[in-house]
PDB file of C-alpha atoms and ligand atoms in Angstrom:
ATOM      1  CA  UNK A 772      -1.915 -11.729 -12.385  1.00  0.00           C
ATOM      2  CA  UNK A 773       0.355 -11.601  -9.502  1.00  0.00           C
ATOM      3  CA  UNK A 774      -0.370 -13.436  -6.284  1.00  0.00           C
ATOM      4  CA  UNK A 775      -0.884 -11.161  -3.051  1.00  0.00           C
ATOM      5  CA  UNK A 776       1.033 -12.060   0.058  1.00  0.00           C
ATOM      6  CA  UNK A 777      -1.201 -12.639   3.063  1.00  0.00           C
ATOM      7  CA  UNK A 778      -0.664 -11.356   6.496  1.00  0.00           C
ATOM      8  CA  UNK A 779       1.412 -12.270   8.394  1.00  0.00           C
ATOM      9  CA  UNK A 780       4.054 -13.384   5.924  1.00  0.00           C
ATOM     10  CA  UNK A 781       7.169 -12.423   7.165  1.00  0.00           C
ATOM     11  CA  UNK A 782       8.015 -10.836   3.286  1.00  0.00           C
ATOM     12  CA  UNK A 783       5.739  -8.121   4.033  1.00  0.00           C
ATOM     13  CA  UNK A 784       7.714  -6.597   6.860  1.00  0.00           C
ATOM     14  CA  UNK A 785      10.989  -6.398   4.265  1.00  0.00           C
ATOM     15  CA  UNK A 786      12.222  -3.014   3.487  1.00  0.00           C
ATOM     16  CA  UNK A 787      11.718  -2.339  -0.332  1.00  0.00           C
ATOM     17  CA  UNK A 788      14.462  -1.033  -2.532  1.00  0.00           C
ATOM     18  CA  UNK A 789      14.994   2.286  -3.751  1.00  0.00           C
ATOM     19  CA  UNK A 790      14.438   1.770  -7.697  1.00  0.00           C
ATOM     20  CA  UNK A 791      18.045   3.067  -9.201  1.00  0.00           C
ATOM     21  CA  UNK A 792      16.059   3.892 -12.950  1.00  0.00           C
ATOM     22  CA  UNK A 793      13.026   3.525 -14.252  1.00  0.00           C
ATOM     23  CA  UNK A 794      13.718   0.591 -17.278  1.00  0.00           C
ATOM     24  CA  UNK A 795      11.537  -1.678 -19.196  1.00  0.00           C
ATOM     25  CA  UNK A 796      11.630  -4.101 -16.508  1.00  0.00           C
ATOM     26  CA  UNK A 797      10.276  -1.994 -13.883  1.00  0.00           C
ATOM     27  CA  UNK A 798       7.659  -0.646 -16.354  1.00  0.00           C
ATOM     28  CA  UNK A 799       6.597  -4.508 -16.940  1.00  0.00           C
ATOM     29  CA  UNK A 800       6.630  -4.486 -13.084  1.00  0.00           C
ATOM     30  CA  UNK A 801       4.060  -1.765 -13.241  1.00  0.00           C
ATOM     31  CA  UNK A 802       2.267  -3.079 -15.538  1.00  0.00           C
ATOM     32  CA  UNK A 803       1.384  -7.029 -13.913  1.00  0.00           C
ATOM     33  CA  UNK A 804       1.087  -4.525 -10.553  1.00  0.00           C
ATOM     34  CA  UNK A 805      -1.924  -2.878 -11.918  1.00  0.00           C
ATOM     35  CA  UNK A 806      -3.714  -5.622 -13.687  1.00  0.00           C
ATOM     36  CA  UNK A 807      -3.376  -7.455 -10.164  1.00  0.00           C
ATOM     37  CA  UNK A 808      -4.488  -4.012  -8.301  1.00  0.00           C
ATOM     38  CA  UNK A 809      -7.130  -3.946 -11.067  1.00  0.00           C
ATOM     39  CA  UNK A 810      -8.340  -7.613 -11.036  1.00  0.00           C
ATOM     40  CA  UNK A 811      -8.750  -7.905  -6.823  1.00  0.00           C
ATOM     41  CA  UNK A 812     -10.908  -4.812  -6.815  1.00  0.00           C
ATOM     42  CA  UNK A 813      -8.084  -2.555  -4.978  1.00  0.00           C
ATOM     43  CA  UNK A 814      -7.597   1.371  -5.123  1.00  0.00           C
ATOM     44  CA  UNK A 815      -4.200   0.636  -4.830  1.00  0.00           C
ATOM     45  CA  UNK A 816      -0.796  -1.587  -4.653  1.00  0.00           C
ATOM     46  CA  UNK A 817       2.251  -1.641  -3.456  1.00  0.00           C
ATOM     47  CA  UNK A 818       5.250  -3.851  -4.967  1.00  0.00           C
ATOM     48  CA  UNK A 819       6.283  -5.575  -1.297  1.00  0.00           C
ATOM     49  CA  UNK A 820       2.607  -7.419  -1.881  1.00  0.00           C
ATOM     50  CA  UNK A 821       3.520  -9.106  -4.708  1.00  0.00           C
ATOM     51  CA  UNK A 822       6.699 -10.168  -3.150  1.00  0.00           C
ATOM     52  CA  UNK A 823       9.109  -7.425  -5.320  1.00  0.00           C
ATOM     53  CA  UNK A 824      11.481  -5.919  -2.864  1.00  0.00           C
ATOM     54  CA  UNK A 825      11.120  -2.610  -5.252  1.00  0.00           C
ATOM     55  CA  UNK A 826       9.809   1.008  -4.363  1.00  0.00           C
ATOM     56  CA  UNK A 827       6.892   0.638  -6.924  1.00  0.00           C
ATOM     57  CA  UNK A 828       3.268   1.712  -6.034  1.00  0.00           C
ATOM     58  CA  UNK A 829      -0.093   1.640  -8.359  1.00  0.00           C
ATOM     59  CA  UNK A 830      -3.236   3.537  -7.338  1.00  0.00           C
ATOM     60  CA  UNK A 831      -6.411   4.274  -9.064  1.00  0.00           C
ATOM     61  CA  UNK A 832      -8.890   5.753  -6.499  1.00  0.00           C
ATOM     62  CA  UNK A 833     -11.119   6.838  -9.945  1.00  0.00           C
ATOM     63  CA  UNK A 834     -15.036   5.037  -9.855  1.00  0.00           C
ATOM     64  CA  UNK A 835     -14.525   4.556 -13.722  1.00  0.00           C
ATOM     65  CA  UNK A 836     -10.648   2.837 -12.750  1.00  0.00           C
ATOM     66  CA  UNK A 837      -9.235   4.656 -15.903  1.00  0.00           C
ATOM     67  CA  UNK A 838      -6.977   7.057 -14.046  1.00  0.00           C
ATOM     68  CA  UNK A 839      -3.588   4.792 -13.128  1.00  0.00           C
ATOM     69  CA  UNK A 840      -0.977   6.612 -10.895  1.00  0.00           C
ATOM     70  CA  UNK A 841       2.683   5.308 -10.742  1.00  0.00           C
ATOM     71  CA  UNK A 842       4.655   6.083  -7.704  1.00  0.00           C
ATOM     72  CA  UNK A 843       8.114   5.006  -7.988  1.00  0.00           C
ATOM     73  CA  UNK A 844      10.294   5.905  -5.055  1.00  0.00           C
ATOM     74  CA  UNK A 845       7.613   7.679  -3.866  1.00  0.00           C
ATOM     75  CA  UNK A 846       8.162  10.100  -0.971  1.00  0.00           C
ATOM     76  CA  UNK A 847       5.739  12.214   1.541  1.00  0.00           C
ATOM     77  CA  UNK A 848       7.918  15.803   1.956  1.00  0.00           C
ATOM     78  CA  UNK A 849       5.702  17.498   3.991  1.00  0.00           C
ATOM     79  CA  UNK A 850       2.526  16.215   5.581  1.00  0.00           C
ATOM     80  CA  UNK A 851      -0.270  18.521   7.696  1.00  0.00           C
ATOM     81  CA  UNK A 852      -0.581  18.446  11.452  1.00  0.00           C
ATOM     82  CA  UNK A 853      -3.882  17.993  11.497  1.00  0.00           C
ATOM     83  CA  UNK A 854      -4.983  14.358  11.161  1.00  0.00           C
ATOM     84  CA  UNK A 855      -8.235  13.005   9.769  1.00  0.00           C
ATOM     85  CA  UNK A 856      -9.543   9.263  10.965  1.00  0.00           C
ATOM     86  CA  UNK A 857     -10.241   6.242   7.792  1.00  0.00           C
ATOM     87  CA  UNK A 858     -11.423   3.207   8.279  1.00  0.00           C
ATOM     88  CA  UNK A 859      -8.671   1.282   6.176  1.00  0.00           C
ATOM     89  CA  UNK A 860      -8.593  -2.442   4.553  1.00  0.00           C
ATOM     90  CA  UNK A 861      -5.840  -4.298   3.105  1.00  0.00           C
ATOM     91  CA  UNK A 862      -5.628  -6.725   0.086  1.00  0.00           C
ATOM     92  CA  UNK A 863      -2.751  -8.654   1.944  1.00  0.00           C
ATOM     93  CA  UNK A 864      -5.260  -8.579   5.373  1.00  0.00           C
ATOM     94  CA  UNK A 865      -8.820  -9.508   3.262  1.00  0.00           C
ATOM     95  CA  UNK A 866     -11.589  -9.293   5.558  1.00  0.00           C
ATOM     96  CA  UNK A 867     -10.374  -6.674   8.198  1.00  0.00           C
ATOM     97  CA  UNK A 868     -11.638  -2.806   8.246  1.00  0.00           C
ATOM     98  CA  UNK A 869     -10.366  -1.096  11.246  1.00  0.00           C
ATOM     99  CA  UNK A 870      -9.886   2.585  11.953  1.00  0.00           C
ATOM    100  CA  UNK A 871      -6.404   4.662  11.117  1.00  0.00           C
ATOM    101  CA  UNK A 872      -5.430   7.652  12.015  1.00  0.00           C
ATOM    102  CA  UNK A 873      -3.234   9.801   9.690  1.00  0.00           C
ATOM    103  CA  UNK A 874      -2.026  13.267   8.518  1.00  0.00           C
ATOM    104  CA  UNK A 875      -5.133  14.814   6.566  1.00  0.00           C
ATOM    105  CA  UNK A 876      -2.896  16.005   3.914  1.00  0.00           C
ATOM    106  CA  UNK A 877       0.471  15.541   2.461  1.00  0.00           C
ATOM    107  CA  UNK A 878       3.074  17.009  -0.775  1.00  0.00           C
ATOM    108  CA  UNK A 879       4.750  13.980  -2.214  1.00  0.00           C
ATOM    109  CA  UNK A 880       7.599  13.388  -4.871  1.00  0.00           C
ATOM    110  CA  UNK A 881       7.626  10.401  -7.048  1.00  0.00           C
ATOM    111  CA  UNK A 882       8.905   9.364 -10.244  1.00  0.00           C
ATOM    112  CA  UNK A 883       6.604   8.046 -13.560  1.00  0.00           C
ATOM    113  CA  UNK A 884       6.294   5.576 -15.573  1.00  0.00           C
ATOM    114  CA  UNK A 885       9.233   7.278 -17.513  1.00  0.00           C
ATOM    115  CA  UNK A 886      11.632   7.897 -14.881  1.00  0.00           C
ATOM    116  CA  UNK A 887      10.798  11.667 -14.457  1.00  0.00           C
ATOM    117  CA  UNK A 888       9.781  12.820 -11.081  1.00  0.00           C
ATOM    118  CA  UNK A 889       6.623  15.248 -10.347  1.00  0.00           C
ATOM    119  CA  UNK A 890       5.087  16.097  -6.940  1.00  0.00           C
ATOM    120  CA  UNK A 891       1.722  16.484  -5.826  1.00  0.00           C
ATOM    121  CA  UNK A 892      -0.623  17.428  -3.221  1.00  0.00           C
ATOM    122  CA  UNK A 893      -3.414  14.903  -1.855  1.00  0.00           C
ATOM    123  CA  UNK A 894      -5.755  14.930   0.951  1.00  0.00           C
ATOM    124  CA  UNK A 895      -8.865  12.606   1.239  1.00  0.00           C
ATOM    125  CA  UNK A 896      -8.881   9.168   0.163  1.00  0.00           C
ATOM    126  CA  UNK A 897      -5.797   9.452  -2.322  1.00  0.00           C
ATOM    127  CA  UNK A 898      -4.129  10.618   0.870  1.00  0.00           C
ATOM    128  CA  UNK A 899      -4.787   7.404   3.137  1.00  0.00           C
ATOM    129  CA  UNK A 900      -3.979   5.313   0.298  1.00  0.00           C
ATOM    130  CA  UNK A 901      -0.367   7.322  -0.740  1.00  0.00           C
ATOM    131  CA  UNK A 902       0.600   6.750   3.339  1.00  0.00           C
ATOM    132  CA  UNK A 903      -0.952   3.094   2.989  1.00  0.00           C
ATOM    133  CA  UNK A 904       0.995   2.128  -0.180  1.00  0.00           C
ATOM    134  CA  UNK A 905       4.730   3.938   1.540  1.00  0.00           C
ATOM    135  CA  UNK A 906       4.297   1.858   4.389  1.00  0.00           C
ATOM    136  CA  UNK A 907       4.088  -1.214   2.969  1.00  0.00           C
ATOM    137  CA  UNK A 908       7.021  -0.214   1.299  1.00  0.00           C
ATOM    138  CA  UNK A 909       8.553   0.073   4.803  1.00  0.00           C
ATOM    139  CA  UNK A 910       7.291  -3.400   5.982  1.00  0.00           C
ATOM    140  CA  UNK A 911       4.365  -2.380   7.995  1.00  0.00           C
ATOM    141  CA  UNK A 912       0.743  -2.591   7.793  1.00  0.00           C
ATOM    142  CA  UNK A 913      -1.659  -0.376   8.805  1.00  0.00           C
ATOM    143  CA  UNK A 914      -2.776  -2.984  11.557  1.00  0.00           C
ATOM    144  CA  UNK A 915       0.855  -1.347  13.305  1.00  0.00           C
ATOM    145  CA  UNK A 916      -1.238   2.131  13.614  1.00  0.00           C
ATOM    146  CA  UNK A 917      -3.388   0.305  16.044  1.00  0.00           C
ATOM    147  CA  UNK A 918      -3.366  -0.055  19.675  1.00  0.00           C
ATOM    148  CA  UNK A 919      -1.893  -3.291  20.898  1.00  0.00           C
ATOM    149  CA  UNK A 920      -5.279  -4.249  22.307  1.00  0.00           C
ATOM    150  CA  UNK A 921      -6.696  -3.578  18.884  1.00  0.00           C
ATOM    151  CA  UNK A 922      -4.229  -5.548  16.899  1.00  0.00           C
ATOM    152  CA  UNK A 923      -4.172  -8.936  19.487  1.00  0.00           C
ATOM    153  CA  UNK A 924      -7.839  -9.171  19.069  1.00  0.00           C
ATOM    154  CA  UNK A 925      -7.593  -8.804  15.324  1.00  0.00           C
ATOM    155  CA  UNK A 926      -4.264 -11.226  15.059  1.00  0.00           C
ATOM    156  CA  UNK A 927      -6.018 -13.822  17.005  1.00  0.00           C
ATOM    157  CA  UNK A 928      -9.464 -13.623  14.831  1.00  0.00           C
ATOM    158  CA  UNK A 929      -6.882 -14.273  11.875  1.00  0.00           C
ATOM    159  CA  UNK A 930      -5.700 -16.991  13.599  1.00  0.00           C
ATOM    160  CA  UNK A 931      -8.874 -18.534  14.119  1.00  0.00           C
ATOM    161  CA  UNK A 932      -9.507 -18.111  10.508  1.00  0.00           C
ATOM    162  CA  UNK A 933      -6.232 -19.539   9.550  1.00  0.00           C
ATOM    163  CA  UNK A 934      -7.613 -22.729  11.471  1.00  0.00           C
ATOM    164  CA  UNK A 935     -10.356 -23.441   9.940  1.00  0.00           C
ATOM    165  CA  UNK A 936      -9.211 -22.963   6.422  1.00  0.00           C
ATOM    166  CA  UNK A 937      -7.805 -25.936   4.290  1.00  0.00           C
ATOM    167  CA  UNK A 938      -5.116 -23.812   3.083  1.00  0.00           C
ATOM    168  CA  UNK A 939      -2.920 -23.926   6.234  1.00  0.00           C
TER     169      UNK A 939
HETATM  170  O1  GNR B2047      -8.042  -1.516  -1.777  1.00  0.00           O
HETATM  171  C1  GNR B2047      -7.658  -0.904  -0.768  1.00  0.00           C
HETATM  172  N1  GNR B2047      -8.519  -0.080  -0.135  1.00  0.00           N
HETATM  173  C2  GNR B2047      -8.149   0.778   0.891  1.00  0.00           C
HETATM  174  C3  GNR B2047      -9.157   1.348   1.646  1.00  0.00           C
HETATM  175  C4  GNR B2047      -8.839   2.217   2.669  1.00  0.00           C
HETATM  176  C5  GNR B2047      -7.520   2.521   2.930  1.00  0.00           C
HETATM  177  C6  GNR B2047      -6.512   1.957   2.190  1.00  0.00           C
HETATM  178  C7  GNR B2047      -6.818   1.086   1.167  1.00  0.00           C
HETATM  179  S1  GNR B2047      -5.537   0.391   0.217  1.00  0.00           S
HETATM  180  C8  GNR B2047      -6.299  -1.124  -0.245  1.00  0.00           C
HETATM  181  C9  GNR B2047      -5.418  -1.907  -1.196  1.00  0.00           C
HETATM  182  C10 GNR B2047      -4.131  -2.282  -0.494  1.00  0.00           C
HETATM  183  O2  GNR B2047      -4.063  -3.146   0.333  1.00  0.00           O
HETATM  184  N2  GNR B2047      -3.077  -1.577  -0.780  1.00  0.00           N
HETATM  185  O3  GNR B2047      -1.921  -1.817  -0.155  1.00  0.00           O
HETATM  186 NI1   NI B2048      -2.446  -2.688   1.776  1.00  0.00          NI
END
């Protein structure tokens, strides 16, 4: 299992590289990705929180967690005015549920596992979590969809948190 970065480590605000083809390594990559997705009870990944500069993204938004999706250079190509409101978490912000708004719907392109692309459609949950996962590939969080009111209250709670724990 991979270890998740933690907000705010300056690695998660890197820009992740476009994947140039789809080889054994990356498909190990996806592999460790999704046992770690898997193992800390996410619906989905994305390579920057394991600390792999790489455009690589796991999701499995299935109850059973038997339907894997691999997003490799994953891109939205159109997305629907409308916009629908989530409350969101983060396995690299553990404890924080806030509000995001977003496009309801978006038509993506992405390569597989095997290097050959397909597009889809998603709305609902698989949506949030497709817009979640391309961010972090940009370096942001979802915390930067908040209002700057929003986000100092939350950055100082983590604070706080990061006070009392041993860890820092
Ligand atoms: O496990 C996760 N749940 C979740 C819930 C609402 C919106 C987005 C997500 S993604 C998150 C896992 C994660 O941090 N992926 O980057
Ligand atoms: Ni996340």
């Amino acid at each position: 299992m991979l270890s998740i970065l933690q907000y705010p480590d300056p690695r998660l605000f890197r820009k992740a590289e476009t994947v140039l083809e789809v080889t054994n390594q990356v498909r190990e990559i996806v592999l460790h990705m999704a046992e770690t997705m898997y193992k800390s009870a996410g619906i989905g990944l994305a390579a920057t929180q394991v600390n792999i500069q790489k455009r690589i993204v796991v999701i499995d938004i299935s109850e059973a967690k038997n339907n894997l999706l691999v997003l490799i250079n994953p891109k939205i190509i159109w997305n629907s005015n409308k916009s629908k409101t989530f409350q969101e978490g983060c396995l690299s912000i553990p404890g924080i549920y806030e509000k995001v708004t977003r496009p309801e719907s978006i038509f993506c392109k992405a390569l597989d596992n095997n290097g050959h692309e397909y597009e889809f459609n998603a709305e609902g949950i698989l949506s949030v979590c497709v817009q979640h996962e391309i961010d972090h590939l940009e370096g942001t969080v979802f915390l930067d969809h908040l209002s700057k009111l929003k986000r100092n209250r939350i950055e100082n709670k983590l604070k706080k948190i990061a006070t009392h724990s041993s860890l820092s």
